[in-house]
Structures are given as C-alpha cells and as structure tokens.
Short mmCIF file of the C-alpha atoms (twelve columns), coordinates in Angstrom:
data_MODEL
# 
_entry.id   MODEL 
# 
loop_
_atom_site.group_PDB 
_atom_site.id 
_atom_site.type_symbol 
_atom_site.label_atom_id 
_atom_site.label_alt_id 
_atom_site.label_comp_id 
_atom_site.label_asym_id 
_atom_site.label_seq_id 
_atom_site.Cartn_x 
_atom_site.Cartn_y 
_atom_site.Cartn_z 
_atom_site.pdbx_PDB_model_num 
ATOM 1   C CA . UNK A 1   90.784  88.819 109.090 1 
ATOM 2   C CA . UNK A 2   87.695  87.180 107.729 1 
ATOM 3   C CA . UNK A 3   85.934  86.902 111.030 1 
ATOM 4   C CA . UNK A 4   82.815  88.959 111.591 1 
ATOM 5   C CA . UNK A 5   82.662  92.212 113.470 1 
ATOM 6   C CA . UNK A 6   83.390  92.148 117.177 1 
ATOM 7   C CA . UNK A 7   80.136  94.057 117.867 1 
ATOM 8   C CA . UNK A 8   78.127  92.285 120.536 1 
ATOM 9   C CA . UNK A 9   80.963  89.966 121.619 1 
ATOM 10  C CA . UNK A 10  82.177  89.711 125.200 1 
ATOM 11  C CA . UNK A 11  85.440  91.313 126.231 1 
ATOM 12  C CA . UNK A 12  87.134  87.904 126.301 1 
ATOM 13  C CA . UNK A 13  86.060  87.011 122.749 1 
ATOM 14  C CA . UNK A 14  87.133  90.458 121.472 1 
ATOM 15  C CA . UNK A 15  90.508  90.046 123.203 1 
ATOM 16  C CA . UNK A 16  91.027  86.639 121.535 1 
ATOM 17  C CA . UNK A 17  90.243  88.133 118.131 1 
ATOM 18  C CA . UNK A 18  92.678  90.925 118.826 1 
ATOM 19  C CA . UNK A 19  95.386  88.432 119.819 1 
ATOM 20  C CA . UNK A 20  94.825  86.481 116.613 1 
ATOM 21  C CA . UNK A 21  94.956  89.622 114.484 1 
ATOM 22  C CA . UNK A 22  98.135  90.678 116.258 1 
ATOM 23  C CA . UNK A 23  99.721  87.271 115.601 1 
ATOM 24  C CA . UNK A 24  98.961  87.462 111.874 1 
ATOM 25  C CA . UNK A 25  99.985  91.098 111.418 1 
ATOM 26  C CA . UNK A 26  103.087 91.212 113.562 1 
ATOM 27  C CA . UNK A 27  104.816 87.883 112.875 1 
ATOM 28  C CA . UNK A 28  106.737 87.676 109.587 1 
ATOM 29  C CA . UNK A 29  105.918 84.653 107.456 1 
ATOM 30  C CA . UNK A 30  102.453 83.887 108.844 1 
ATOM 31  C CA . UNK A 31  99.910  83.238 106.103 1 
ATOM 32  C CA . UNK A 32  96.901  82.206 108.110 1 
ATOM 33  C CA . UNK A 33  95.841  81.157 111.563 1 
ATOM 34  C CA . UNK A 34  93.028  79.015 112.959 1 
ATOM 35  C CA . UNK A 35  91.907  78.199 116.453 1 
ATOM 36  C CA . UNK A 36  89.991  74.920 116.575 1 
ATOM 37  C CA . UNK A 37  87.978  73.537 119.505 1 
ATOM 38  C CA . UNK A 38  88.740  70.084 120.980 1 
ATOM 39  C CA . UNK A 39  85.803  68.717 118.965 1 
ATOM 40  C CA . UNK A 40  87.223  70.098 115.664 1 
ATOM 41  C CA . UNK A 41  85.075  73.191 115.186 1 
ATOM 42  C CA . UNK A 42  86.570  76.421 113.935 1 
ATOM 43  C CA . UNK A 43  86.537  79.136 116.629 1 
ATOM 44  C CA . UNK A 44  88.738  81.877 115.202 1 
ATOM 45  C CA . UNK A 45  90.473  82.293 111.882 1 
ATOM 46  C CA . UNK A 46  92.388  84.621 109.641 1 
ATOM 47  C CA . UNK A 47  93.021  84.074 105.950 1 
ATOM 48  C CA . UNK A 48  95.175  87.075 105.113 1 
ATOM 49  C CA . UNK A 49  98.916  86.808 105.093 1 
ATOM 50  C CA . UNK A 50  100.000 89.936 106.923 1 
ATOM 51  C CA . UNK A 51  103.585 89.104 107.595 1 
ATOM 52  C CA . UNK A 52  105.097 90.807 104.570 1 
ATOM 53  C CA . UNK A 53  106.987 94.063 104.478 1 
ATOM 54  C CA . UNK A 54  104.900 97.203 104.064 1 
ATOM 55  C CA . UNK A 55  106.504 98.037 100.698 1 
ATOM 56  C CA . UNK A 56  105.882 94.567 99.307  1 
ATOM 57  C CA . UNK A 57  102.589 94.127 97.422  1 
ATOM 58  C CA . UNK A 58  100.328 91.653 99.221  1 
ATOM 59  C CA . UNK A 59  99.721  88.410 97.323  1 
ATOM 60  C CA . UNK A 60  96.713  86.190 97.937  1 
ATOM 61  C CA . UNK A 61  97.351  83.431 100.419 1 
ATOM 62  C CA . UNK A 62  98.215  80.197 98.676  1 
ATOM 63  C CA . UNK A 63  96.786  77.366 100.686 1 
ATOM 64  C CA . UNK A 64  95.595  75.539 102.277 1 
ATOM 65  C CA . UNK A 65  93.288  76.667 99.492  1 
ATOM 66  C CA . UNK A 66  93.036  80.045 101.214 1 
ATOM 67  C CA . UNK A 67  90.113  78.768 103.258 1 
ATOM 68  C CA . UNK A 68  89.960  78.843 107.045 1 
ATOM 69  C CA . UNK A 69  87.836  75.711 107.047 1 
ATOM 70  C CA . UNK A 70  90.630  73.820 105.243 1 
ATOM 71  C CA . UNK A 71  93.227  74.953 107.750 1 
ATOM 72  C CA . UNK A 72  90.891  74.054 110.614 1 
ATOM 73  C CA . UNK A 73  90.413  70.571 109.161 1 
ATOM 74  C CA . UNK A 74  94.152  70.099 108.813 1 
ATOM 75  C CA . UNK A 75  94.834  71.330 112.341 1 
ATOM 76  C CA . UNK A 76  92.107  69.125 113.800 1 
ATOM 77  C CA . UNK A 77  93.276  66.030 111.883 1 
ATOM 78  C CA . UNK A 78  96.933  66.440 112.648 1 
ATOM 79  C CA . UNK A 79  96.137  67.184 116.262 1 
ATOM 80  C CA . UNK A 80  94.149  64.002 116.548 1 
ATOM 81  C CA . UNK A 81  96.833  61.948 114.759 1 
ATOM 82  C CA . UNK A 82  99.636  63.194 116.957 1 
ATOM 83  C CA . UNK A 83  97.586  62.745 120.116 1 
ATOM 84  C CA . UNK A 84  96.947  59.133 119.126 1 
ATOM 85  C CA . UNK A 85  100.607 58.584 118.296 1 
ATOM 86  C CA . UNK A 86  101.682 60.026 121.659 1 
ATOM 87  C CA . UNK A 87  99.265  57.735 123.476 1 
ATOM 88  C CA . UNK A 88  100.658 54.685 121.633 1 
ATOM 89  C CA . UNK A 89  104.205 55.661 122.558 1 
ATOM 90  C CA . UNK A 90  103.319 56.620 126.152 1 
ATOM 91  C CA . UNK A 91  104.659 60.104 125.275 1 
ATOM 92  C CA . UNK A 92  102.253 62.153 127.333 1 
ATOM 93  C CA . UNK A 93  100.424 65.171 125.964 1 
ATOM 94  C CA . UNK A 94  101.400 66.710 122.652 1 
ATOM 95  C CA . UNK A 95  102.640 70.249 123.056 1 
ATOM 96  C CA . UNK A 96  103.514 71.190 119.481 1 
ATOM 97  C CA . UNK A 97  103.471 69.667 115.994 1 
ATOM 98  C CA . UNK A 98  105.334 71.030 113.014 1 
ATOM 99  C CA . UNK A 99  105.085 69.903 109.392 1 
ATOM 100 C CA . UNK A 100 107.749 71.379 107.058 1 
ATOM 101 C CA . UNK A 101 106.820 71.221 103.373 1 
ATOM 102 C CA . UNK A 102 108.503 72.391 100.215 1 
ATOM 103 C CA . UNK A 103 106.171 75.409 99.917  1 
ATOM 104 C CA . UNK A 104 105.361 76.182 103.531 1 
ATOM 105 C CA . UNK A 105 104.957 74.951 107.064 1 
ATOM 106 C CA . UNK A 106 102.115 74.128 109.392 1 
ATOM 107 C CA . UNK A 107 102.532 74.556 113.138 1 
ATOM 108 C CA . UNK A 108 100.057 73.280 115.708 1 
ATOM 109 C CA . UNK A 109 100.115 74.050 119.401 1 
ATOM 110 C CA . UNK A 110 97.792  72.744 122.137 1 
ATOM 111 C CA . UNK A 111 95.801  75.226 124.163 1 
ATOM 112 C CA . UNK A 112 95.021  74.277 127.766 1 
ATOM 113 C CA . UNK A 113 91.370  73.349 127.182 1 
ATOM 114 C CA . UNK A 114 92.074  70.876 124.368 1 
ATOM 115 C CA . UNK A 115 91.675  73.465 121.658 1 
ATOM 116 C CA . UNK A 116 94.419  73.849 119.080 1 
ATOM 117 C CA . UNK A 117 96.164  76.843 117.501 1 
ATOM 118 C CA . UNK A 118 97.263  76.254 113.942 1 
ATOM 119 C CA . UNK A 119 99.517  78.458 111.809 1 
ATOM 120 C CA . UNK A 120 100.215 78.118 108.109 1 
ATOM 121 C CA . UNK A 121 103.472 79.879 107.288 1 
ATOM 122 C CA . UNK A 122 105.737 80.603 104.346 1 
ATOM 123 C CA . UNK A 123 108.646 78.262 103.550 1 
ATOM 124 C CA . UNK A 124 111.191 80.881 104.540 1 
ATOM 125 C CA . UNK A 125 109.657 81.763 107.883 1 
ATOM 126 C CA . UNK A 126 111.727 81.792 111.088 1 
ATOM 127 C CA . UNK A 127 110.306 78.746 112.831 1 
ATOM 128 C CA . UNK A 128 111.589 79.831 116.222 1 
ATOM 129 C CA . UNK A 129 109.843 83.217 115.953 1 
ATOM 130 C CA . UNK A 130 106.567 81.567 114.918 1 
ATOM 131 C CA . UNK A 131 106.797 79.041 117.753 1 
ATOM 132 C CA . UNK A 132 107.560 81.817 120.275 1 
ATOM 133 C CA . UNK A 133 104.579 83.930 119.214 1 
ATOM 134 C CA . UNK A 134 102.308 80.888 119.192 1 
ATOM 135 C CA . UNK A 135 103.399 80.154 122.776 1 
ATOM 136 C CA . UNK A 136 102.561 83.720 123.717 1 
ATOM 137 C CA . UNK A 137 99.131  83.378 122.150 1 
ATOM 138 C CA . UNK A 138 98.508  80.083 123.930 1 
ATOM 139 C CA . UNK A 139 99.636  81.515 127.257 1 
ATOM 140 C CA . UNK A 140 97.351  84.492 126.918 1 
ATOM 141 C CA . UNK A 141 94.352  82.667 125.446 1 
ATOM 142 C CA . UNK A 142 94.400  79.435 127.455 1 
ATOM 143 C CA . UNK A 143 92.715  80.766 130.573 1 
ATOM 144 C CA . UNK A 144 90.207  82.897 128.623 1 
ATOM 145 C CA . UNK A 145 88.923  80.123 126.308 1 
ATOM 146 C CA . UNK A 146 86.130  79.015 128.642 1 
ATOM 147 C CA . UNK A 147 83.159  76.926 127.452 1 
ATOM 148 C CA . UNK A 148 81.047  80.089 127.279 1 
ATOM 149 C CA . UNK A 149 83.609  81.954 125.162 1 
ATOM 150 C CA . UNK A 150 84.082  78.925 122.879 1 
ATOM 151 C CA . UNK A 151 80.315  78.789 122.347 1 
ATOM 152 C CA . UNK A 152 80.197  82.511 121.640 1 
ATOM 153 C CA . UNK A 153 83.033  82.285 119.130 1 
ATOM 154 C CA . UNK A 154 81.521  79.218 117.446 1 
ATOM 155 C CA . UNK A 155 78.188  81.069 117.038 1 
ATOM 156 C CA . UNK A 156 79.902  84.150 115.656 1 
ATOM 157 C CA . UNK A 157 81.776  82.012 113.072 1 
ATOM 158 C CA . UNK A 158 78.500  80.421 112.022 1 
ATOM 159 C CA . UNK A 159 77.111  83.863 111.261 1 
ATOM 160 C CA . UNK A 160 80.037  84.662 108.959 1 
ATOM 161 C CA . UNK A 161 78.864  84.842 105.313 1 
# 
C-alpha cells in the first residue's frame, strides 16, 4: 500500500486503511484499489497487486499506469458518466459499474456518501468474488466515511511523497 503511515490518524481512518489493505491482499485478481470522494479527490489507494499466490513472484502492476491518481481519475470520470446516463434514463442511483477489457477489468461501486470505490483487476479475476468483497467494503466503510474522516484522509494523501 502506498498510503502513508497510520500514525496520528483517527481510529476510523485507520480502520478504513485496514479494510482497503485487506481487500487488496485477500481478494485474488485485485491489482489496485482507490476510494475517491464525491468531488473526485483521492482518499485511499493501493498500487500493489496482492492477489497472487504466495509462491508466484509478484509482478509490477500494469495499469492504469500503476498510479493511484490515474485509477482515481478513471473512477471519478466513469462514476460521473454513469450517474449522468442514469439520470437521462430515469434509472435512479448507480450502484455498480463494470468495464471488462481485454487485459483487465475496472469495477466501481458507490459508497453511501457519494464517494466511490474503484478496483482494477486482472482479466482472469472472478467478477462475482470481486463484487462481493467490494460490497462488504462499502457496507463497512459507508457509515464511517464522515466529512471529518474524508478530510483527514485527503490531508494524509496530500502528505504522501
């Protein structure tokens, strides 16, 4: 995880970081994860693909360019696009967006406060497992992601070298 140390963070912020780390390390096929605020700012991220078997050598994450800022931009843009499309179609709120590509997938799930959880996964991932674990993250994080915690996370990301 490329995020800074949890030293000095509130219990809620530390718990969110732990949930994100757990999602990346425990779910096979996950390359990287980003949590983006409703205004498009990166709150939490991970750039290491930890979903490989222990005996498999870890390869560097390939895309989106290995940068959490790129994934956050993609998540924010797709989230905005699908929200606009849903409004045009009178479809209600967008719960989840999935883009399947030749060399991977991107999953986006809404968090209760308007923030978004985005996952970049391998092309051979089990989509249902990823969606399930994303739903668990959203269920656990939704009530904790208060304006105060979002501000704290945003400030801690700004301090990241």
